[in-house]
Structures are given as structure tokens and as C-alpha cells.
XYZ file of C-alpha atoms in Angstrom:
545
model
C -19.921 -39.119 32.682
C -21.060 -35.632 31.708
C -18.701 -33.231 30.026
C -16.666 -30.871 32.179
C -17.248 -27.133 32.336
C -14.117 -26.581 30.279
C -15.359 -28.977 27.607
C -18.767 -27.316 27.472
C -17.099 -23.913 27.190
C -14.852 -25.199 24.409
C -17.861 -26.511 22.501
C -19.557 -23.135 22.803
C -16.416 -21.456 21.439
C -16.327 -23.844 18.473
C -19.986 -23.393 17.599
C -19.809 -19.624 18.099
C -16.793 -19.457 15.804
C -18.608 -21.522 13.184
C -21.626 -19.230 13.348
C -19.542 -16.064 13.187
C -17.626 -17.207 10.113
C -20.820 -18.320 8.391
C -22.338 -14.905 9.096
C -19.212 -13.153 7.830
C -19.480 -15.032 4.545
C -23.122 -14.137 3.962
C -24.022 -11.344 1.565
C -22.425 -10.055 -1.586
C -18.893 -8.832 -2.261
C -18.752 -10.242 -5.781
C -15.271 -9.685 -7.143
C -15.210 -6.502 -9.252
C -15.254 -7.208 -12.975
C -16.093 -5.068 -15.972
C -19.243 -5.645 -17.978
C -21.748 -3.693 -20.024
C -22.980 -2.129 -16.771
C -19.815 -2.059 -14.637
C -16.445 -0.323 -14.750
C -13.311 -0.968 -12.659
C -10.463 1.452 -11.883
C -7.323 0.140 -10.172
C -5.967 2.491 -7.516
C -2.879 0.370 -6.836
C 0.602 1.765 -7.334
C 2.650 4.200 -5.281
C 0.866 5.670 -2.275
C 2.052 8.227 0.254
C 2.973 6.534 3.530
C 3.690 7.552 7.073
C 4.145 5.481 10.220
C 2.838 6.993 13.433
C 6.027 6.876 15.499
C 4.530 8.665 18.505
C 4.941 6.732 21.796
C 1.256 5.845 21.987
C 0.870 5.473 18.201
C -2.173 7.751 18.425
C -0.955 11.090 17.063
C -2.530 10.486 13.665
C -5.990 10.268 15.192
C -5.402 13.041 17.699
C -4.271 15.407 14.925
C -6.801 14.013 12.424
C -4.337 13.298 9.638
C -7.200 12.160 7.415
C -8.640 15.697 7.174
C -5.828 17.075 4.993
C -3.168 15.782 2.642
C -0.874 13.434 4.532
C 2.255 15.328 3.433
C 1.029 18.341 5.398
C 1.154 16.364 8.644
C 4.843 15.492 8.420
C 7.362 13.534 6.333
C 5.968 10.876 3.999
C 7.577 8.311 1.725
C 6.381 6.417 -1.339
C 4.986 2.963 -0.606
C 3.836 0.430 -3.210
C 0.336 -0.989 -2.912
C -0.046 -3.917 -2.748
C 2.969 -4.850 -0.625
C 4.143 -5.308 2.923
C 5.702 -2.095 4.182
C 8.220 -3.977 6.328
C 10.801 -4.885 3.674
C 10.381 -1.981 1.277
C 12.820 0.365 3.016
C 16.205 -0.089 4.700
C 14.870 1.446 7.902
C 14.745 -1.047 10.785
C 12.107 1.098 12.524
C 9.768 0.539 9.576
C 10.629 -3.150 9.229
C 9.790 -3.857 12.867
C 7.061 -1.258 13.317
C 4.006 -2.110 15.418
C 1.053 0.271 15.478
C -0.768 2.591 13.076
C 0.548 3.339 9.599
C -1.154 5.754 7.233
C -1.613 5.442 3.474
C -2.942 8.075 1.088
C -3.531 8.431 -2.632
C -5.390 10.840 -4.897
C -7.418 9.111 -7.589
C -9.252 10.875 -10.409
C -12.747 9.539 -10.735
C -14.399 9.810 -14.184
C -16.835 12.719 -14.188
C -19.609 10.562 -15.660
C -19.486 8.338 -12.566
C -20.317 11.291 -10.355
C -22.753 13.019 -12.694
C -24.871 9.903 -13.244
C -26.776 9.517 -9.991
C -27.951 6.115 -11.140
C -24.373 4.911 -10.772
C -23.152 3.387 -7.540
C -19.428 3.961 -6.800
C -17.703 1.439 -4.539
C -14.216 1.462 -2.995
C -12.803 -2.001 -2.286
C -9.656 -2.959 -0.348
C -8.632 -6.521 -1.108
C -6.720 -7.023 2.147
C -5.053 -4.914 4.849
C -3.448 -6.338 7.968
C -5.062 -6.259 10.448
C -7.378 -3.406 11.456
C -8.250 -0.651 8.990
C -10.072 2.667 8.987
C -10.968 4.187 5.600
C -11.687 7.821 4.713
C -12.553 9.477 1.396
C -11.952 13.214 1.124
C -11.664 13.363 4.904
C -14.969 11.573 5.519
C -14.900 8.211 7.294
C -16.658 5.600 5.164
C -15.891 2.294 6.909
C -13.602 0.321 9.171
C -12.692 -3.345 9.097
C -11.286 -5.958 11.458
C -9.200 -8.818 10.069
C -6.502 -8.802 7.452
C -7.431 -11.891 5.491
C -10.684 -10.766 3.901
C -11.625 -7.871 1.590
C -13.839 -4.978 2.602
C -15.607 -2.236 0.680
C -17.795 0.840 1.029
C -20.280 2.693 -1.150
C -18.676 6.140 -1.555
C -21.147 7.607 -4.052
C -22.594 10.076 -1.565
C -19.216 11.258 -0.302
C -17.900 11.971 -3.792
C -21.040 13.843 -4.790
C -21.029 15.958 -1.638
C -17.374 17.021 -1.826
C -16.192 19.511 -4.406
C -14.477 18.468 -7.620
C -13.962 14.935 -8.914
C -10.743 14.167 -7.031
C -10.917 11.261 -4.628
C -8.404 11.407 -1.767
C -8.279 7.950 -0.209
C -6.777 7.642 3.280
C -6.349 4.279 4.968
C -4.993 3.827 8.486
C -3.813 0.270 9.164
C -2.852 -1.226 12.524
C -0.846 -4.464 12.726
C -0.944 -4.843 16.522
C -1.768 -8.394 17.599
C -3.723 -9.066 20.782
C -5.551 -12.017 22.298
C -8.609 -10.932 20.305
C -6.920 -10.824 16.880
C -6.282 -13.547 14.296
C -3.532 -14.543 14.636
C -3.222 -13.626 18.319
C -0.416 -11.948 20.194
C 0.294 -9.774 23.211
C 1.913 -6.385 23.779
C 4.449 -6.295 26.607
C 5.586 -2.989 28.068
C 9.103 -2.952 29.509
C 8.989 -0.931 32.731
C 12.576 -1.356 33.942
C 13.903 2.164 33.268
C 17.505 1.012 33.832
C 17.194 -1.167 30.715
C 14.405 0.302 28.561
C 13.290 3.845 27.746
C 9.855 5.110 28.764
C 7.027 3.619 26.685
C 9.176 0.809 25.268
C 7.130 -2.254 24.263
C 7.479 -5.441 22.235
C 4.993 -7.483 20.254
C 4.964 -11.075 21.492
C 3.709 -13.809 19.180
C 3.544 -17.580 19.159
C 3.911 -18.302 15.463
C 6.798 -19.065 13.176
C 6.550 -16.377 10.509
C 7.235 -12.679 10.248
C 4.333 -10.382 11.063
C 4.200 -8.721 7.649
C 1.709 -5.886 7.443
C 0.296 -3.221 5.159
C -2.171 -3.110 2.281
C -1.678 -6.561 0.823
C -4.136 -6.627 -2.044
C -5.205 -4.195 -4.751
C -7.373 -1.185 -3.968
C -10.142 -0.881 -6.565
C -12.854 1.594 -7.463
C -15.765 0.089 -9.336
C -19.280 0.959 -10.385
C -22.624 -0.782 -10.519
C -26.131 0.472 -11.217
C -28.073 1.395 -8.084
C -30.146 -1.716 -8.614
C -27.381 -4.275 -8.804
C -26.523 -7.955 -8.529
C -25.249 -8.421 -4.992
C -24.525 -12.145 -4.866
C -24.712 -15.315 -6.972
C -24.832 -18.769 -5.399
C -24.173 -21.755 -7.660
C -24.362 -25.485 -6.909
C -23.660 -28.161 -9.502
C -24.238 -31.850 -10.020
C -24.760 -34.234 -12.949
C -26.542 -37.401 -13.923
C -25.192 -39.420 -16.838
C -24.542 -36.777 -19.541
C -26.833 -34.113 -18.059
C -25.298 -31.349 -15.972
C -27.436 -29.505 -13.449
C -26.577 -25.971 -12.332
C -28.686 -24.592 -9.480
C -28.475 -20.819 -9.086
C -29.722 -18.217 -6.659
C -29.268 -14.533 -7.520
C -29.537 -11.761 -4.937
C -30.390 -8.285 -6.256
C -30.313 -5.115 -4.152
C -31.985 -1.816 -4.983
C -35.001 -3.311 -6.739
C -38.061 -4.940 -5.216
C -39.082 -6.912 -8.309
C -36.118 -7.273 -10.669
C -36.391 -9.256 -13.878
C -33.516 -11.754 -13.827
C -32.237 -13.742 -16.796
C -29.438 -16.329 -16.522
C -27.587 -17.680 -19.540
C -24.946 -20.423 -19.562
C -22.494 -20.577 -22.477
C -19.875 -23.129 -23.487
C -16.261 -22.194 -24.152
C -16.992 -21.810 -27.865
C -19.674 -19.213 -27.073
C -22.734 -21.428 -27.680
C -25.652 -20.912 -25.337
C -26.290 -24.303 -23.717
C -28.999 -23.320 -21.211
C -30.958 -20.308 -20.011
C -33.675 -19.476 -17.499
C -35.682 -16.561 -16.176
C -36.009 -15.779 -12.490
C -33.714 -15.168 -9.544
C -33.444 -18.859 -8.753
C -33.729 -22.047 -10.739
C -31.882 -24.944 -12.352
C -30.089 -24.987 -15.703
C -29.876 -28.330 -17.530
C -26.861 -28.912 -19.753
C -26.947 -31.759 -22.271
C -23.686 -33.544 -23.143
C -22.059 -31.790 -20.231
C -18.317 -31.141 -20.051
C -17.414 -31.809 -16.444
C -14.793 -29.873 -14.525
C -11.843 -32.137 -13.734
C -8.559 -31.445 -11.911
C -5.420 -31.253 -14.015
C -4.259 -34.710 -15.139
C -7.491 -36.451 -14.139
C -8.934 -35.861 -17.610
C -7.709 -35.036 -21.096
C -9.735 -31.790 -20.996
C -9.225 -30.518 -17.434
C -10.673 -27.459 -15.720
C -13.523 -26.920 -18.180
C -15.455 -23.771 -17.312
C -18.781 -22.525 -18.594
C -19.647 -18.830 -18.596
C -22.752 -17.834 -16.643
C -24.117 -14.392 -17.521
C -26.636 -12.893 -15.112
C -28.779 -9.911 -16.133
C -30.941 -8.096 -13.604
C -33.316 -5.395 -14.869
C -34.946 -3.020 -12.392
C -38.393 -1.440 -12.655
C -36.891 1.691 -14.230
C -35.304 -0.348 -17.026
C -31.734 -0.129 -15.710
C -29.865 -3.416 -16.227
C -26.890 -4.849 -14.355
C -24.771 -7.585 -15.919
C -22.331 -9.904 -14.158
C -20.497 -12.901 -15.634
C -19.304 -15.821 -13.527
C -17.138 -18.793 -14.525
C -18.810 -22.085 -13.549
C -17.346 -25.576 -13.427
C -19.837 -28.443 -13.254
C -18.659 -31.125 -10.845
C -19.507 -33.011 -7.675
C -17.449 -33.371 -4.517
C -18.188 -36.142 -2.028
C -16.413 -37.584 0.980
C -16.703 -41.156 2.204
C -15.109 -42.685 5.272
C -11.960 -43.454 3.255
C -11.981 -41.327 0.076
C -12.380 -37.855 -1.380
C -14.341 -38.112 -4.638
C -14.487 -35.629 -7.510
C -17.136 -36.595 -10.049
C -17.351 -39.938 -8.227
C -13.665 -40.717 -8.803
C -11.061 -40.817 -6.005
C -8.860 -37.746 -5.749
C -5.512 -37.628 -3.941
C -4.247 -34.247 -2.746
C -0.553 -33.650 -3.320
C 0.999 -30.237 -3.163
C 2.589 -27.635 -0.957
C 1.875 -25.187 1.816
C 2.960 -21.688 0.921
C 3.661 -18.332 2.479
C 3.347 -15.333 0.164
C 6.899 -14.400 0.950
C 9.801 -13.443 -1.293
C 12.768 -11.105 -1.282
C 11.141 -8.497 -3.483
C 7.534 -8.368 -2.281
C 6.294 -9.855 0.945
C 2.582 -10.309 1.253
C 0.453 -12.017 3.865
C 0.823 -15.594 4.954
C -1.131 -18.165 2.985
C -1.112 -21.943 2.865
C -2.880 -24.383 0.581
C -4.849 -25.150 3.737
C -5.085 -21.745 5.381
C -4.517 -21.722 9.128
C -4.921 -18.030 9.811
C -7.649 -18.932 12.292
C -5.478 -21.399 14.153
C -1.855 -20.376 14.143
C -0.462 -19.331 17.481
C -3.217 -21.095 19.363
C -2.119 -24.669 18.653
C -5.556 -25.373 17.229
C -6.241 -28.231 14.827
C -7.322 -27.444 11.275
C -10.184 -29.240 9.592
C -12.177 -29.209 6.364
C -15.876 -28.679 7.060
C -18.821 -30.060 5.173
C -19.579 -26.540 4.000
C -15.944 -26.247 2.886
C -15.193 -23.606 5.502
C -11.969 -23.867 7.467
C -12.223 -23.389 11.184
C -10.279 -23.947 14.366
C -10.539 -25.497 17.768
C -8.082 -26.007 20.547
C -9.368 -29.483 21.383
C -9.300 -31.995 18.588
C -11.925 -34.201 20.222
C -14.394 -31.315 20.066
C -13.759 -30.436 16.421
C -13.369 -33.802 14.725
C -17.033 -34.905 14.990
C -18.111 -31.874 12.933
C -15.897 -32.376 9.899
C -15.634 -34.523 6.793
C -11.847 -34.674 6.488
C -9.228 -34.461 9.234
C -5.971 -32.600 8.572
C -2.969 -33.530 10.696
C 0.346 -31.707 11.131
C 3.390 -33.568 12.446
C 7.151 -33.052 12.305
C 8.550 -36.437 13.221
C 12.351 -36.607 13.531
C 12.394 -32.794 13.644
C 10.431 -31.279 16.518
C 9.872 -34.803 17.871
C 12.856 -37.134 18.250
C 15.154 -34.844 16.215
C 17.717 -36.716 14.182
C 15.997 -40.106 14.468
C 14.518 -40.714 11.046
C 14.320 -44.429 11.787
C 11.288 -43.690 13.998
C 9.170 -42.001 11.330
C 7.547 -45.149 9.959
C 6.376 -46.450 13.332
C 5.222 -43.083 14.670
C 3.465 -41.984 11.488
C 1.603 -45.272 11.159
C 0.530 -44.951 14.789
C -0.634 -41.375 14.199
C -2.815 -42.359 11.235
C -4.252 -45.467 12.868
C -5.140 -43.562 16.047
C -6.972 -40.786 14.194
C -8.805 -43.113 11.824
C -9.612 -45.646 14.515
C -11.358 -42.984 16.576
C -13.199 -41.011 13.882
C -13.433 -43.220 10.766
C -12.781 -40.244 8.483
C -10.226 -39.726 5.694
C -7.024 -37.930 6.622
C -4.751 -35.393 4.933
C -1.199 -34.940 6.192
C -1.408 -31.152 5.988
C 2.120 -30.407 7.239
C 5.392 -32.319 7.434
C 9.005 -31.499 6.679
C 12.425 -30.483 7.974
C 14.726 -27.472 7.697
C 17.461 -27.591 5.061
C 20.082 -24.897 4.658
C 20.725 -24.679 0.898
C 24.132 -26.014 -0.010
C 24.715 -27.720 3.338
C 25.518 -31.417 2.845
C 26.368 -34.425 4.967
C 26.760 -38.168 4.413
C 25.296 -39.770 6.450
C 22.569 -37.137 6.678
C 22.501 -34.702 9.585
C 19.855 -32.185 10.575
C 19.734 -28.983 8.493
C 21.408 -30.621 5.472
C 19.645 -31.143 2.151
C 20.218 -34.883 2.552
C 18.405 -34.914 5.894
C 15.413 -33.112 4.449
C 15.092 -35.620 1.608
C 15.485 -38.550 4.018
C 12.638 -37.224 6.148
C 10.454 -36.787 3.060
C 11.227 -40.272 1.766
C 10.302 -41.874 5.082
C 7.001 -39.995 5.165
C 6.295 -40.915 1.544
C 6.774 -44.609 2.229
C 4.015 -44.473 4.839
C 1.787 -42.288 2.652
C 1.989 -44.877 -0.126
C 0.826 -47.584 2.286
C -1.949 -45.578 3.897
C -3.386 -44.008 0.758
C -4.541 -47.487 -0.137
C -6.674 -47.248 2.995
C -7.796 -43.788 4.223
C -5.056 -41.187 3.678
C -6.218 -38.890 0.881
C -3.513 -36.258 0.653
C -0.130 -34.801 1.546
C 1.057 -31.199 1.717
C 4.750 -30.489 2.248
C 5.775 -27.734 4.602
C 6.923 -25.598 2.828
C 7.074 -24.480 -0.791
C 9.879 -21.987 -0.138
C 11.919 -20.656 2.760
C 10.268 -17.698 4.454
C 11.113 -14.925 6.871
C 10.407 -15.186 10.584
C 10.840 -12.986 13.615
C 14.468 -12.685 14.694
C 15.149 -15.432 17.256
C 18.048 -17.645 18.250
C 16.229 -20.641 16.740
C 16.018 -19.193 13.211
C 18.883 -18.004 11.038
C 17.332 -15.475 8.628
C 14.030 -17.300 8.492
C 12.524 -20.766 8.344
C 14.404 -23.158 6.058
C 11.766 -25.860 5.564
C 11.203 -24.835 1.960
C 11.980 -27.192 -0.870
C 12.952 -23.978 -2.664
C 15.011 -21.138 -1.280
C 13.425 -17.752 -0.661
C 14.810 -16.822 -4.087
C 12.968 -19.828 -5.621
C 16.084 -21.923 -6.294
C 15.486 -25.679 -5.851
C 16.939 -27.793 -3.083
C 17.326 -31.552 -3.398
C 13.856 -32.028 -1.936
C 12.279 -30.192 -4.872
C 13.549 -32.813 -7.316
C 12.344 -35.593 -5.045
C 8.834 -34.106 -4.911
C 8.760 -33.461 -8.650
C 9.375 -37.107 -9.407
C 6.858 -38.212 -6.791
C 4.049 -35.892 -7.842
C 4.372 -36.747 -11.509
C 4.406 -40.445 -10.638
C 1.193 -40.027 -8.653
C -0.352 -37.987 -11.468
C 0.571 -40.654 -14.010
C -1.598 -43.147 -12.122
C -4.619 -41.430 -13.675
C -3.530 -42.675 -17.093
C -3.943 -39.298 -18.810
C -0.425 -37.903 -18.351
C 0.945 -36.822 -21.761
C 4.155 -38.606 -22.724
C 5.923 -35.325 -23.458
C 5.598 -34.321 -19.802
C 7.405 -37.350 -18.482
C 10.385 -35.247 -17.502
C 8.979 -31.746 -17.031
C 11.086 -28.815 -16.016
C 10.710 -27.295 -12.570
């Protein structure tokens, strides 16, 4: 039988999403670092802040708040950057605000940056949720969609055209979620005037975390020469004791740059060098990069220095840390340097009482949450989504599965976990013959709540759920299960609902990072798994949390 129209449409969505993410990841955006040719100035700290509380949230644009100091437009408060604005104040209107918020800060730019027209000045925002518009001295320089990736703009021309060396940075950020955003949401206007005032609306979402918003990463100013290194692509492999480092350097602003690449060991010795924008470095007696506890000298990094000299003699220098390793996937294993690797760790929200930043997991699902998509690892190590598992699974190397047996399914019946989890794994592997990671599992536990025999929401119930999962993991990792990620590292805030009492309690730590019983269970398990490598130091047998 041919595929249905819905299936064909779903396939087009999947492939279009893959292409769009691949395109988004093309190009430069090297992380700003200082070198002989580059300087970095951190503009983080206290910024002036104002939420646009007008009914349509559009007053800031209508009155062009970016054209003058923000304090002249109305009342402002101090707001730390980076942070989420929601929990900084005691004002419920700010905590729950949906719409445009405005940030502003004056930054003094070194005069030599502006005077030297061979210097390129770049403004970079590490993350702002979710839609941002950026002005410098009242001039719009860029806008950006999506809160999970950085964005930047060359502001050299703006600074040299405006008087003085002050740099007034204005950023408008909108956290409204729609069906076109990631994650998605909808805005619902309440039109019953007997119950709601005119213009009253709510943000509807279908995810289990609080919609924290604001400027969530540092704001940096940095310089490069006009002819500069835009991107560096590195691929590594090895054969016997010879490491091979393939490199490809992209340079902008010069048609025929002279490129030199040097690789140094941790003691500073030069171990390989080459001329040209692309090539292969050969490293004798290579020190491979290994995960912690898979080798007595883990995480070994070489230093790759790239120099690009333009026709006018101007040189740009960028240094990149490089680990030499291989990663391969078979039908049953994940191999690092040809040795099996077992993933064991946690999912994590960047969420705490003091500073709340955007949601992040070990396996990020920002593309999938709220849509009930399935998360996969791709050959190219990109993470993507699809709403039909049968459409996505053929394209991936490793399948990640989330399940909450005896919690969302058959709550209270931990005796069913073994049967249902074994069935889950066998069904997935039987159909696709690919290794599997249990990317989410767990149960809520209210700290200090106890019951014998265990009952839901007690610490004992959480540990019972974990133990039952672990028993199956230990059986299946001898076959095709290659990893486990507990949901969640720590309790985290959610939207106020009748199903959550001050947040989600699936953490093995509290929101204040105090351990529950499950944390001790996982500590013992993870160290036992790590000790199977045979390189665990004896003094770490009973490590502290």
C-alpha cells in the first residue's frame, strides 16, 4: 500500500525541519575568545528594564522606546543579565508577564576599537527567549527568532556613525508562544465581559515547566580584524598510535588568506602543523580523548591555533580545544574509540530559587516539547523532532524513549514496570534494530514525605520506581540498551495548575539542591557502573554528593 497523504505530509515536515536546522547551523558564530587579534568585553550585569504593560503590548514600538534612554519613556527597574525576569521581583504581573519586555544598558567602548577602522566590532547575545529585536544607539541592527541559540550583529558602522564612544544597547524581547514558536503555545482572549476585563488573555501551553523568559545568556562585545576567521570545522580519527585531525577553516574579508594551523599538546609542545585552509594534521603517539572513568587520563585536549593573514598583512588568531576520538554506532552499541560506552546521567532544567534560566536537558527537547514528538540522535549529531515515530526512526542512529510506567501509566502499580519496560524495549528494537537510550523515566517525590509500604509522591515510591527500572536496564544493556537518563536532576517550577504543587517534584534533588533518597540510590548505581571500566580510583569508592 502507498503512504497516506498525512504520512507524506509528515515526511515533508520532518525533512524540511532537518534541512532548516542544518541551514541554521551553517556559517560562523565562533564563541568569542580573546587572542592576539581579538578582545572581549562583557556587557552583563544590571540593565534597565521595563515591561510593556499596554493592552496590546505594542506601546514600546508605537512610541519608539529605542530612540531615547528607556528611563525617559516611563518607570524602569534594575534587571540582572543573564537571568529570567520572572522571579527577580515580587510583582506577580512581572512573574506572569506575556509580551514585550525592554532591556537597556550603556556600555563604554574602548576608543581604539572605534578609531581603528580595520577593527570589526560585534555585539553577541547568547540567548533571549524567544523573539528579539536589537538596537544600538537607536539604530536597529538585527532581530532573531528562537530563544535557544545565540545571535550577533556587526555594529562597527553604527558606532562610527553616532557621536561619542558610548554604546546604548536596547533589546526588546517577546516571550509569547504561538503554534509557530518552539516550544509552541496559543494565546486565548477571554471575551466574556461579565468575567474578564476588556483585552484579557492567557497564554496556553502544553508543557510541564514554567515559561521563563528574558536575556538568558551573557551579552558580549568583541572584536576581530576585518579579515577574520569565521568558522573552523574539525573531524578526528586515529589508527594505532597516529591521530588524524582534519580541519577546514573559513575566512571572511579576504579573497586569498594565508592560513597556518598549529596543534599543541597540553605541555605546550607543537605536535603537528600545516599551511592552508584545509588539510589533515598527523599526531604521533596520540593521547586520545576519553570520557571520565574510561581512562586514567580522561578528557585530554589539544590546543589548535589558527592564524589567518590577509593580503594587507593583518592577522587574525583563534584557538580551539580539540579532543581526538572516534564515535561509532552499531545495531547494539555506542562506541567511543572503539570501546562500548554506556550513558548514565540526568535530565536537567536550568532552574533554581535564585536564578532561573531557560530549560535544558542532557538530551534537549526544545524542538519537541508540547508537540508530543519523539526525540532522536541523528547521524550528524543534530537533535530533531517528529510527531510520528515511524517516520523519524529510519533516519537516526540511536532511538531515545521516554516512559513513566507506574506514574502516568498504571499509577501506583510498580509491579508492572518489569513487564511493560521489557515489552517497550523489545518492540522498539524488534522493529528498528537500533540501540536505545531511556531518555526519561521517574516519579514525583515530595521531600520528607514517607510511607511504608511506598505510596505515590513519597521518597520511598520514587526509589522503588527507579529500582524497578534499573533491574530492567541491567538486563537490557547486555543486549541493546546503551543509556539511561533520570527525569529529573532537581525539582523545577511549572505553571500554576491543580496537578502541581509549587512545581514538578520528579527531581532527585530539591529545587534548593538538597538530596532525596533517590539521589543516594543513583550515586551508588552510577559509581558501580563506572567501576566496571576498571579505572575507578580506590579513594573515590564512597564519594560525596
